[in-house]
């Protein structure tokens, strides 16, 4: 599980290594006017909430830190990715079945539910892929090439292959 999450998060680092801060923080693309940086920061905030709640077994997805430096500057974004990857590497696979209480606001109020640590990590991973798809749209509108063909694609998503 960790290997798959790491592989996906490294895609984010790869993208940040070859775009400018201006491209990273650009908010001119309709319809949502969000930046690549805001998506990257948001992805990592979810993982950060998981790590912050591990000791108490209470993961609060509402209490995101929203680090503006990580949202606006590629160097800070890369640093945030690296901190997240180091925390992932420190996890032990035997802890994946540990029960944690997860709290979030689904739009009609705050709810809590029990997950396994593995379950919330899977959700955070899928959430990252979903946001990478949004980033893929933004970078295509900015004329930036996708870092790789799998960026923003869930492995289970059928894709049409071009026949040459």
GROMACS .gro file of N, CA and C in nm:
model
  492
    1UNK      N    1   0.082  -0.119   0.000
    1UNK     CA    2   0.000   0.000   0.000
    1UNK      C    3   0.087   0.126   0.000
    2UNK      N    4   0.185   0.130   0.089
    2UNK     CA    5   0.270   0.248   0.099
    2UNK      C    6   0.345   0.272  -0.031
    3UNK      N    7   0.389   0.165  -0.094
    3UNK     CA    8   0.462   0.179  -0.221
    3UNK      C    9   0.377   0.248  -0.327
    4UNK      N   10   0.249   0.210  -0.336
    4UNK     CA   11   0.160   0.272  -0.435
    4UNK      C   12   0.136   0.420  -0.403
    5UNK      N   13   0.116   0.451  -0.276
    5UNK     CA   14   0.095   0.590  -0.236
    5UNK      C   15   0.220   0.672  -0.265
    6UNK      N   16   0.337   0.617  -0.229
    6UNK     CA   17   0.462   0.688  -0.256
    6UNK      C   18   0.481   0.714  -0.405
    7UNK      N   19   0.454   0.613  -0.485
    7UNK     CA   20   0.470   0.628  -0.631
    7UNK      C   21   0.383   0.742  -0.682
    8UNK      N   22   0.261   0.750  -0.633
    8UNK     CA   23   0.171   0.857  -0.676
    8UNK      C   24   0.218   0.993  -0.627
    9UNK      N   25   0.259   1.002  -0.502
    9UNK     CA   26   0.304   1.132  -0.450
    9UNK      C   27   0.432   1.179  -0.518
   10UNK      N   28   0.517   1.086  -0.558
   10UNK     CA   29   0.637   1.125  -0.634
   10UNK      C   30   0.599   1.191  -0.766
   11UNK      N   31   0.483   1.158  -0.822
   11UNK     CA   32   0.436   1.225  -0.943
   11UNK      C   33   0.417   1.375  -0.916
   12UNK      N   34   0.366   1.408  -0.798
   12UNK     CA   35   0.350   1.548  -0.762
   12UNK      C   36   0.484   1.619  -0.753
   13UNK      N   37   0.581   1.554  -0.689
   13UNK     CA   38   0.715   1.613  -0.678
   13UNK      C   39   0.773   1.635  -0.817
   14UNK      N   40   0.759   1.535  -0.903
   14UNK     CA   41   0.813   1.546  -1.039
   14UNK      C   42   0.755   1.668  -1.109
   15UNK      N   43   0.626   1.688  -1.099
   15UNK     CA   44   0.563   1.805  -1.163
   15UNK      C   45   0.621   1.935  -1.106
   16UNK      N   46   0.631   1.943  -0.974
   16UNK     CA   47   0.678   2.066  -0.911
   16UNK      C   48   0.824   2.096  -0.944
   17UNK      N   49   0.900   1.994  -0.978
   17UNK     CA   50   1.041   2.015  -1.009
   17UNK      C   51   1.061   2.086  -1.143
   18UNK      N   52   0.961   2.086  -1.230
   18UNK     CA   53   0.985   2.150  -1.360
   18UNK      C   54   0.883   2.258  -1.397
   19UNK      N   55   0.807   2.306  -1.297
   19UNK     CA   56   0.721   2.422  -1.325
   19UNK      C   57   0.768   2.539  -1.239
   20UNK      N   58   0.729   2.659  -1.280
   20UNK     CA   59   0.769   2.779  -1.207
   20UNK      C   60   0.669   2.807  -1.094
   21UNK      N   61   0.711   2.893  -1.002
   21UNK     CA   62   0.619   2.937  -0.896
   21UNK      C   63   0.498   3.008  -0.956
   22UNK      N   64   0.520   3.081  -1.065
   22UNK     CA   65   0.409   3.150  -1.130
   22UNK      C   66   0.306   3.051  -1.182
   23UNK      N   67   0.352   2.944  -1.248
   23UNK     CA   68   0.259   2.841  -1.298
   23UNK      C   69   0.192   2.769  -1.180
   24UNK      N   70   0.268   2.742  -1.077
   24UNK     CA   71   0.220   2.669  -0.960
   24UNK      C   72   0.108   2.745  -0.888
   25UNK      N   73   0.119   2.874  -0.882
   25UNK     CA   74   0.021   2.954  -0.807
   25UNK      C   75  -0.083   3.023  -0.896
   26UNK      N   76  -0.083   2.995  -1.025
   26UNK     CA   77  -0.174   3.057  -1.121
   26UNK      C   78  -0.320   3.020  -1.090
   27UNK      N   79  -0.405   3.120  -1.074
   27UNK     CA   80  -0.547   3.097  -1.044
   27UNK      C   81  -0.638   3.151  -1.154
   28UNK      N   82  -0.592   3.151  -1.279
   28UNK     CA   83  -0.670   3.211  -1.388
   28UNK      C   84  -0.756   3.110  -1.465
   29UNK      N   85  -0.747   2.982  -1.433
   29UNK     CA   86  -0.816   2.881  -1.514
   29UNK      C   87  -0.957   2.855  -1.460
   30UNK      N   88  -1.056   2.881  -1.547
   30UNK     CA   89  -1.197   2.855  -1.515
   30UNK      C   90  -1.221   2.704  -1.520
   31UNK      N   91  -1.321   2.652  -1.458
   31UNK     CA   92  -1.428   2.725  -1.392
   31UNK      C   93  -1.406   2.749  -1.243
   32UNK      N   94  -1.303   2.690  -1.183
   32UNK     CA   95  -1.288   2.700  -1.037
   32UNK      C   96  -1.182   2.799  -0.992
   33UNK      N   97  -1.094   2.839  -1.084
   33UNK     CA   98  -0.990   2.937  -1.054
   33UNK      C   99  -0.902   2.893  -0.935
   34UNK      N  100  -0.878   2.762  -0.930
   34UNK     CA  101  -0.787   2.709  -0.828
   34UNK      C  102  -0.651   2.687  -0.892
   35UNK      N  103  -0.549   2.689  -0.811
   35UNK     CA  104  -0.414   2.671  -0.862
   35UNK      C  105  -0.367   2.528  -0.846
   36UNK      N  106  -0.261   2.495  -0.918
   36UNK     CA  107  -0.194   2.366  -0.898
   36UNK      C  108  -0.154   2.356  -0.751
   37UNK      N  109  -0.098   2.464  -0.699
   37UNK     CA  110  -0.053   2.466  -0.560
   37UNK      C  111  -0.163   2.443  -0.460
   38UNK      N  112  -0.282   2.498  -0.484
   38UNK     CA  113  -0.391   2.477  -0.389
   38UNK      C  114  -0.433   2.331  -0.386
   39UNK      N  115  -0.431   2.265  -0.501
   39UNK     CA  116  -0.462   2.122  -0.504
   39UNK      C  117  -0.354   2.040  -0.434
   40UNK      N  118  -0.228   2.071  -0.462
   40UNK     CA  119  -0.119   1.997  -0.400
   40UNK      C  120  -0.121   2.014  -0.248
   41UNK      N  121  -0.138   2.137  -0.204
   41UNK     CA  122  -0.145   2.163  -0.061
   41UNK      C  123  -0.261   2.088   0.002
   42UNK      N  124  -0.376   2.088  -0.064
   42UNK     CA  125  -0.495   2.020  -0.012
   42UNK      C  126  -0.472   1.869  -0.002
   43UNK      N  127  -0.413   1.810  -0.104
   43UNK     CA  128  -0.382   1.667  -0.102
   43UNK      C  129  -0.298   1.634   0.021
   44UNK      N  130  -0.194   1.711   0.042
   44UNK     CA  131  -0.101   1.684   0.151
   44UNK      C  132  -0.161   1.717   0.286
   45UNK      N  133  -0.251   1.815   0.292
   45UNK     CA  134  -0.320   1.846   0.417
   45UNK      C  135  -0.399   1.726   0.469
   46UNK      N  136  -0.460   1.651   0.379
   46UNK     CA  137  -0.538   1.533   0.420
   46UNK      C  138  -0.445   1.430   0.483
   47UNK      N  139  -0.332   1.403   0.418
   47UNK     CA  140  -0.235   1.311   0.478
   47UNK      C  141  -0.187   1.365   0.613
   48UNK      N  142  -0.162   1.496   0.620
   48UNK     CA  143  -0.116   1.558   0.744
   48UNK      C  144  -0.218   1.538   0.856
   49UNK      N  145  -0.346   1.549   0.826
   49UNK     CA  146  -0.450   1.525   0.926
   49UNK      C  147  -0.443   1.381   0.978
   50UNK      N  148  -0.417   1.287   0.887
   50UNK     CA  149  -0.403   1.147   0.928
   50UNK      C  150  -0.288   1.135   1.027
   51UNK      N  151  -0.172   1.187   0.991
   51UNK     CA  152  -0.055   1.175   1.078
   51UNK      C  153  -0.075   1.248   1.211
   52UNK      N  154  -0.139   1.365   1.208
   52UNK     CA  155  -0.163   1.440   1.331
   52UNK      C  156  -0.253   1.364   1.428
   53UNK      N  157  -0.344   1.284   1.375
   53UNK     CA  158  -0.438   1.213   1.462
   53UNK      C  159  -0.398   1.072   1.502
   54UNK      N  160  -0.285   1.025   1.455
   54UNK     CA  161  -0.247   0.886   1.482
   54UNK      C  162  -0.226   0.856   1.630
   55UNK      N  163  -0.158   0.942   1.702
   55UNK     CA  164  -0.130   0.914   1.843
   55UNK      C  165  -0.257   0.905   1.927
   56UNK      N  166  -0.355   0.986   1.894
   56UNK     CA  167  -0.480   0.987   1.971
   56UNK      C  168  -0.588   0.896   1.911
   57UNK      N  169  -0.560   0.840   1.793
   57UNK     CA  170  -0.658   0.759   1.718
   57UNK      C  171  -0.780   0.841   1.677
   58UNK      N  172  -0.764   0.973   1.670
   58UNK     CA  173  -0.871   1.063   1.628
   58UNK      C  174  -0.821   1.151   1.515
   59UNK      N  175  -0.865   1.119   1.394
   59UNK     CA  176  -0.822   1.191   1.274
   59UNK      C  177  -0.932   1.289   1.236
   60UNK      N  178  -0.899   1.416   1.239
   60UNK     CA  179  -0.996   1.521   1.208
   60UNK      C  180  -0.962   1.581   1.073
   61UNK      N  181  -1.038   1.546   0.971
   61UNK     CA  182  -1.011   1.596   0.836
   61UNK      C  183  -1.055   1.740   0.815
   62UNK      N  184  -1.123   1.797   0.914
   62UNK     CA  185  -1.164   1.937   0.907
   62UNK      C  186  -1.049   2.029   0.946
   63UNK      N  187  -0.962   1.983   1.033
   63UNK     CA  188  -0.858   2.070   1.089
   63UNK      C  189  -0.731   2.071   1.004
   64UNK      N  190  -0.749   2.109   0.878
   64UNK     CA  191  -0.635   2.118   0.787
   64UNK      C  192  -0.559   2.248   0.814
   65UNK      N  193  -0.428   2.243   0.797
   65UNK     CA  194  -0.343   2.358   0.829
   65UNK      C  195  -0.341   2.463   0.718
   66UNK      N  196  -0.363   2.423   0.595
   66UNK     CA  197  -0.367   2.516   0.481
   66UNK      C  198  -0.242   2.603   0.472
   67UNK      N  199  -0.129   2.537   0.461
   67UNK     CA  200   0.001   2.602   0.455
   67UNK      C  201   0.012   2.684   0.327
   68UNK      N  202   0.006   2.816   0.338
   68UNK     CA  203   0.009   2.903   0.220
   68UNK      C  204   0.142   2.899   0.147
   69UNK      N  205   0.252   2.877   0.218
   69UNK     CA  206   0.382   2.867   0.150
   69UNK      C  207   0.384   2.744   0.060
   70UNK      N  208   0.332   2.631   0.109
   70UNK     CA  209   0.328   2.509   0.029
   70UNK      C  210   0.232   2.523  -0.089
   71UNK      N  211   0.138   2.613  -0.077
   71UNK     CA  212   0.039   2.637  -0.183
   71UNK      C  213   0.093   2.730  -0.291
   72UNK      N  214   0.187   2.815  -0.257
   72UNK     CA  215   0.229   2.918  -0.352
   72UNK      C  216   0.370   2.904  -0.407
   73UNK      N  217   0.453   2.823  -0.344
   73UNK     CA  218   0.592   2.810  -0.386
   73UNK      C  219   0.630   2.663  -0.405
   74UNK      N  220   0.683   2.632  -0.521
   74UNK     CA  221   0.715   2.493  -0.551
   74UNK      C  222   0.814   2.433  -0.451
   75UNK      N  223   0.912   2.509  -0.407
   75UNK     CA  224   1.008   2.456  -0.310
   75UNK      C  225   0.938   2.411  -0.183
   76UNK      N  226   0.846   2.493  -0.134
   76UNK     CA  227   0.771   2.458  -0.014
   76UNK      C  228   0.676   2.342  -0.039
   77UNK      N  229   0.620   2.336  -0.159
   77UNK     CA  230   0.535   2.223  -0.195
   77UNK      C  231   0.615   2.094  -0.196
   78UNK      N  232   0.734   2.096  -0.255
   78UNK     CA  233   0.820   1.978  -0.257
   78UNK      C  234   0.857   1.938  -0.115
   79UNK      N  235   0.890   2.036  -0.031
   79UNK     CA  236   0.922   2.006   0.110
   79UNK      C  237   0.805   1.937   0.179
   80UNK      N  238   0.683   1.983   0.152
   80UNK     CA  239   0.563   1.924   0.213
   80UNK      C  240   0.545   1.780   0.164
   81UNK      N  241   0.568   1.757   0.035
   81UNK     CA  242   0.563   1.620  -0.017
   81UNK      C  243   0.665   1.532   0.054
   82UNK      N  244   0.787   1.583   0.071
   82UNK     CA  245   0.894   1.503   0.132
   82UNK      C  246   0.865   1.471   0.278
   83UNK      N  247   0.810   1.566   0.352
   83UNK     CA  248   0.771   1.540   0.491
   83UNK      C  249   0.664   1.430   0.494
   84UNK      N  250   0.567   1.441   0.405
   84UNK     CA  251   0.460   1.341   0.398
   84UNK      C  252   0.516   1.204   0.364
   85UNK      N  253   0.604   1.197   0.267
   85UNK     CA  254   0.664   1.068   0.228
   85UNK      C  255   0.745   1.008   0.343
   86UNK      N  256   0.816   1.089   0.417
   86UNK     CA  257   0.893   1.038   0.531
   86UNK      C  258   0.801   0.982   0.639
   87UNK      N  259   0.688   1.047   0.661
   87UNK     CA  260   0.592   0.996   0.760
   87UNK      C  261   0.529   0.867   0.712
   88UNK      N  262   0.502   0.857   0.584
   88UNK     CA  263   0.448   0.731   0.528
   88UNK      C  264   0.546   0.616   0.548
   89UNK      N  265   0.673   0.642   0.521
   89UNK     CA  266   0.776   0.539   0.534
   89UNK      C  267   0.791   0.491   0.678
   90UNK      N  268   0.757   0.576   0.774
   90UNK     CA  269   0.771   0.540   0.915
   90UNK      C  270   0.657   0.450   0.964
   91UNK      N  271   0.550   0.439   0.887
   91UNK     CA  272   0.437   0.354   0.927
   91UNK      C  273   0.475   0.207   0.917
   92UNK      N  274   0.417   0.127   1.004
   92UNK     CA  275   0.439  -0.017   1.002
   92UNK      C  276   0.315  -0.085   0.946
   93UNK      N  277   0.333  -0.180   0.858
   93UNK     CA  278   0.219  -0.247   0.794
   93UNK      C  279   0.128  -0.314   0.896
   94UNK      N  280   0.183  -0.357   1.010
   94UNK     CA  281   0.098  -0.420   1.111
   94UNK      C  282   0.001  -0.320   1.175
   95UNK      N  283   0.025  -0.190   1.157
   95UNK     CA  284  -0.066  -0.089   1.210
   95UNK      C  285  -0.183  -0.058   1.117
   96UNK      N  286  -0.182  -0.111   0.996
   96UNK     CA  287  -0.286  -0.078   0.899
   96UNK      C  288  -0.425  -0.122   0.942
   97UNK      N  289  -0.435  -0.222   1.029
   97UNK     CA  290  -0.565  -0.268   1.078
   97UNK      C  291  -0.609  -0.197   1.206
   98UNK      N  292  -0.528  -0.106   1.255
   98UNK     CA  293  -0.561  -0.028   1.375
   98UNK      C  294  -0.686   0.056   1.347
   99UNK      N  295  -0.778   0.058   1.443
   99UNK     CA  296  -0.902   0.136   1.430
   99UNK      C  297  -0.876   0.281   1.471
  100UNK      N  298  -0.916   0.373   1.385
  100UNK     CA  299  -0.905   0.516   1.413
  100UNK      C  300  -1.042   0.579   1.390
  101UNK      N  301  -1.071   0.681   1.468
  101UNK     CA  302  -1.194   0.756   1.452
  101UNK      C  303  -1.166   0.872   1.358
  102UNK      N  304  -1.244   0.882   1.250
  102UNK     CA  305  -1.225   0.987   1.149
  102UNK      C  306  -1.345   1.081   1.153
  103UNK      N  307  -1.316   1.211   1.161
  103UNK     CA  308  -1.419   1.314   1.165
  103UNK      C  309  -1.406   1.401   1.041
  104UNK      N  310  -1.522   1.432   0.980
  104UNK     CA  311  -1.524   1.519   0.863
  104UNK      C  312  -1.660   1.586   0.854
  105UNK      N  313  -1.669   1.687   0.771
  105UNK     CA  314  -1.794   1.754   0.741
  105UNK      C  315  -1.830   1.720   0.597
  106UNK      N  316  -1.936   1.644   0.580
  106UNK     CA  317  -1.976   1.599   0.446
  106UNK      C  318  -2.073   1.696   0.380
  107UNK      N  319  -2.095   1.810   0.441
  107UNK     CA  320  -2.182   1.911   0.381
  107UNK      C  321  -2.312   1.932   0.456
  108UNK      N  322  -2.351   1.833   0.535
  108UNK     CA  323  -2.474   1.846   0.615
  108UNK      C  324  -2.443   1.841   0.763
  109UNK      N  325  -2.318   1.860   0.796
  109UNK     CA  326  -2.278   1.859   0.935
  109UNK      C  327  -2.159   1.767   0.957
  110UNK      N  328  -2.105   1.775   1.076
  110UNK     CA  329  -1.987   1.699   1.112
  110UNK      C  330  -2.028   1.558   1.155
  111UNK      N  331  -1.956   1.459   1.101
  111UNK     CA  332  -1.981   1.320   1.140
  111UNK      C  333  -1.847   1.254   1.173
  112UNK      N  334  -1.855   1.147   1.248
  112UNK     CA  335  -1.738   1.066   1.280
  112UNK      C  336  -1.771   0.921   1.251
  113UNK      N  337  -1.669   0.848   1.208
  113UNK     CA  338  -1.685   0.706   1.181
  113UNK      C  339  -1.553   0.635   1.207
  114UNK      N  340  -1.561   0.508   1.239
  114UNK     CA  341  -1.441   0.429   1.258
  114UNK      C  342  -1.390   0.377   1.124
  115UNK      N  343  -1.262   0.387   1.105
  115UNK     CA  344  -1.191   0.336   0.988
  115UNK      C  345  -1.075   0.252   1.040
  116UNK      N  346  -1.014   0.179   0.952
  116UNK     CA  347  -0.880   0.129   0.984
  116UNK      C  348  -0.781   0.233   0.932
  117UNK      N  349  -0.661   0.230   0.986
  117UNK     CA  350  -0.557   0.321   0.935
  117UNK      C  351  -0.536   0.294   0.787
  118UNK      N  352  -0.536   0.168   0.747
  118UNK     CA  353  -0.523   0.135   0.605
  118UNK      C  354  -0.636   0.194   0.523
  119UNK      N  355  -0.757   0.192   0.576
  119UNK     CA  356  -0.872   0.246   0.504
  119UNK      C  357  -0.861   0.395   0.480
  120UNK      N  358  -0.818   0.470   0.582
  120UNK     CA  359  -0.806   0.616   0.563
  120UNK      C  360  -0.689   0.649   0.472
  121UNK      N  361  -0.584   0.567   0.474
  121UNK     CA  362  -0.473   0.589   0.380
  121UNK      C  363  -0.516   0.562   0.236
  122UNK      N  364  -0.597   0.460   0.217
  122UNK     CA  365  -0.652   0.432   0.083
  122UNK      C  366  -0.737   0.550   0.037
  123UNK      N  367  -0.820   0.603   0.128
  123UNK     CA  368  -0.904   0.717   0.093
  123UNK      C  369  -0.818   0.838   0.058
  124UNK      N  370  -0.714   0.864   0.136
  124UNK     CA  371  -0.626   0.978   0.109
  124UNK      C  372  -0.556   0.961  -0.026
  125UNK      N  373  -0.518   0.838  -0.058
  125UNK     CA  374  -0.453   0.809  -0.186
  125UNK      C  375  -0.550   0.834  -0.303
  126UNK      N  376  -0.671   0.784  -0.292
  126UNK     CA  377  -0.772   0.806  -0.397
  126UNK      C  378  -0.804   0.954  -0.411
  127UNK      N  379  -0.810   1.022  -0.298
  127UNK     CA  380  -0.835   1.166  -0.297
  127UNK      C  381  -0.723   1.239  -0.373
  128UNK      N  382  -0.598   1.195  -0.351
  128UNK     CA  383  -0.485   1.256  -0.422
  128UNK      C  384  -0.498   1.236  -0.572
  129UNK      N  385  -0.533   1.115  -0.615
  129UNK     CA  386  -0.550   1.088  -0.758
  129UNK      C  387  -0.659   1.178  -0.817
  130UNK      N  388  -0.768   1.192  -0.745
  130UNK     CA  389  -0.879   1.277  -0.790
  130UNK      C  390  -0.831   1.421  -0.810
  131UNK      N  391  -0.755   1.472  -0.715
  131UNK     CA  392  -0.705   1.609  -0.729
  131UNK      C  393  -0.597   1.620  -0.836
  132UNK      N  394  -0.518   1.516  -0.855
  132UNK     CA  395  -0.421   1.518  -0.965
  132UNK      C  396  -0.493   1.528  -1.099
  133UNK      N  397  -0.613   1.469  -1.110
  133UNK     CA  398  -0.691   1.483  -1.233
  133UNK      C  399  -0.729   1.630  -1.255
  134UNK      N  400  -0.770   1.698  -1.148
  134UNK     CA  401  -0.800   1.841  -1.159
  134UNK      C  402  -0.676   1.920  -1.196
  135UNK      N  403  -0.563   1.884  -1.136
  135UNK     CA  404  -0.436   1.949  -1.171
  135UNK      C  405  -0.403   1.924  -1.318
  136UNK      N  406  -0.431   1.802  -1.365
  136UNK     CA  407  -0.407   1.771  -1.506
  136UNK      C  408  -0.483   1.864  -1.598
  137UNK      N  409  -0.606   1.897  -1.562
  137UNK     CA  410  -0.683   1.992  -1.642
  137UNK      C  411  -0.617   2.130  -1.639
  138UNK      N  412  -0.578   2.174  -1.521
  138UNK     CA  413  -0.515   2.306  -1.509
  138UNK      C  414  -0.387   2.312  -1.590
  139UNK      N  415  -0.302   2.210  -1.578
  139UNK     CA  416  -0.174   2.218  -1.649
  139UNK      C  417  -0.194   2.208  -1.800
  140UNK      N  418  -0.298   2.137  -1.843
  140UNK     CA  419  -0.322   2.133  -1.987
  140UNK      C  420  -0.365   2.270  -2.038
  141UNK      N  421  -0.444   2.342  -1.958
  141UNK     CA  422  -0.487   2.477  -1.996
  141UNK      C  423  -0.371   2.577  -1.993
  142UNK      N  424  -0.273   2.551  -1.910
  142UNK     CA  425  -0.155   2.638  -1.902
  142UNK      C  426  -0.049   2.599  -2.005
  143UNK      N  427  -0.075   2.492  -2.081
  143UNK     CA  428   0.021   2.449  -2.183
  143UNK      C  429   0.141   2.374  -2.127
  144UNK      N  430   0.125   2.316  -2.010
  144UNK     CA  431   0.231   2.237  -1.948
  144UNK      C  432   0.204   2.090  -1.980
  145UNK      N  433   0.306   2.016  -2.007
  145UNK     CA  434   0.291   1.873  -2.038
  145UNK      C  435   0.273   1.794  -1.909
  146UNK      N  436   0.185   1.694  -1.911
  146UNK     CA  437   0.168   1.604  -1.796
  146UNK      C  438   0.301   1.537  -1.765
  147UNK      N  439   0.334   1.519  -1.636
  147UNK     CA  440   0.462   1.458  -1.601
  147UNK      C  441   0.474   1.312  -1.645
  148UNK      N  442   0.361   1.241  -1.653
  148UNK     CA  443   0.361   1.104  -1.705
  148UNK      C  444   0.218   1.067  -1.744
  149UNK      N  445   0.204   0.959  -1.819
  149UNK     CA  446   0.073   0.922  -1.873
  149UNK      C  447  -0.027   0.878  -1.767
  150UNK      N  448   0.019   0.842  -1.649
  150UNK     CA  449  -0.071   0.795  -1.543
  150UNK      C  450  -0.111   0.905  -1.444
  151UNK      N  451  -0.058   1.026  -1.462
  151UNK     CA  452  -0.086   1.135  -1.371
  151UNK      C  453  -0.236   1.163  -1.368
  152UNK      N  454  -0.299   1.150  -1.251
  152UNK     CA  455  -0.440   1.180  -1.234
  152UNK      C  456  -0.535   1.070  -1.275
  153UNK      N  457  -0.483   0.953  -1.313
  153UNK     CA  458  -0.569   0.842  -1.351
  153UNK      C  459  -0.572   0.739  -1.239
  154UNK      N  460  -0.692   0.702  -1.196
  154UNK     CA  461  -0.706   0.591  -1.103
  154UNK      C  462  -0.673   0.464  -1.180
  155UNK      N  463  -0.600   0.371  -1.120
  155UNK     CA  464  -0.563   0.248  -1.192
  155UNK      C  465  -0.682   0.169  -1.245
  156UNK      N  466  -0.800   0.188  -1.186
  156UNK     CA  467  -0.917   0.113  -1.231
  156UNK      C  468  -0.999   0.185  -1.337
  157UNK      N  469  -0.957   0.306  -1.374
  157UNK     CA  470  -1.031   0.383  -1.473
  157UNK      C  471  -1.001   0.332  -1.614
  158UNK      N  472  -1.105   0.290  -1.687
  158UNK     CA  473  -1.081   0.248  -1.826
  158UNK      C  474  -1.037   0.369  -1.909
  159UNK      N  475  -0.942   0.347  -1.995
  159UNK     CA  476  -0.896   0.456  -2.081
  159UNK      C  477  -0.896   0.409  -2.225
  160UNK      N  478  -0.938   0.499  -2.312
  160UNK     CA  479  -0.932   0.470  -2.454
  160UNK      C  480  -0.788   0.486  -2.499
  161UNK      N  481  -0.739   0.389  -2.570
  161UNK     CA  482  -0.603   0.396  -2.624
  161UNK      C  483  -0.614   0.437  -2.770
  162UNK      N  484  -0.527   0.529  -2.809
  162UNK     CA  485  -0.524   0.570  -2.949
  162UNK      C  486  -0.460   0.460  -3.031
  163UNK      N  487  -0.522   0.429  -3.142
  163UNK     CA  488  -0.467   0.328  -3.231
  163UNK      C  489  -0.388   0.398  -3.340
  164UNK      N  490  -0.264   0.357  -3.356
  164UNK     CA  491  -0.180   0.421  -3.459
  164UNK      C  492  -0.150   0.326  -3.569
   0.00000   0.00000   0.00000
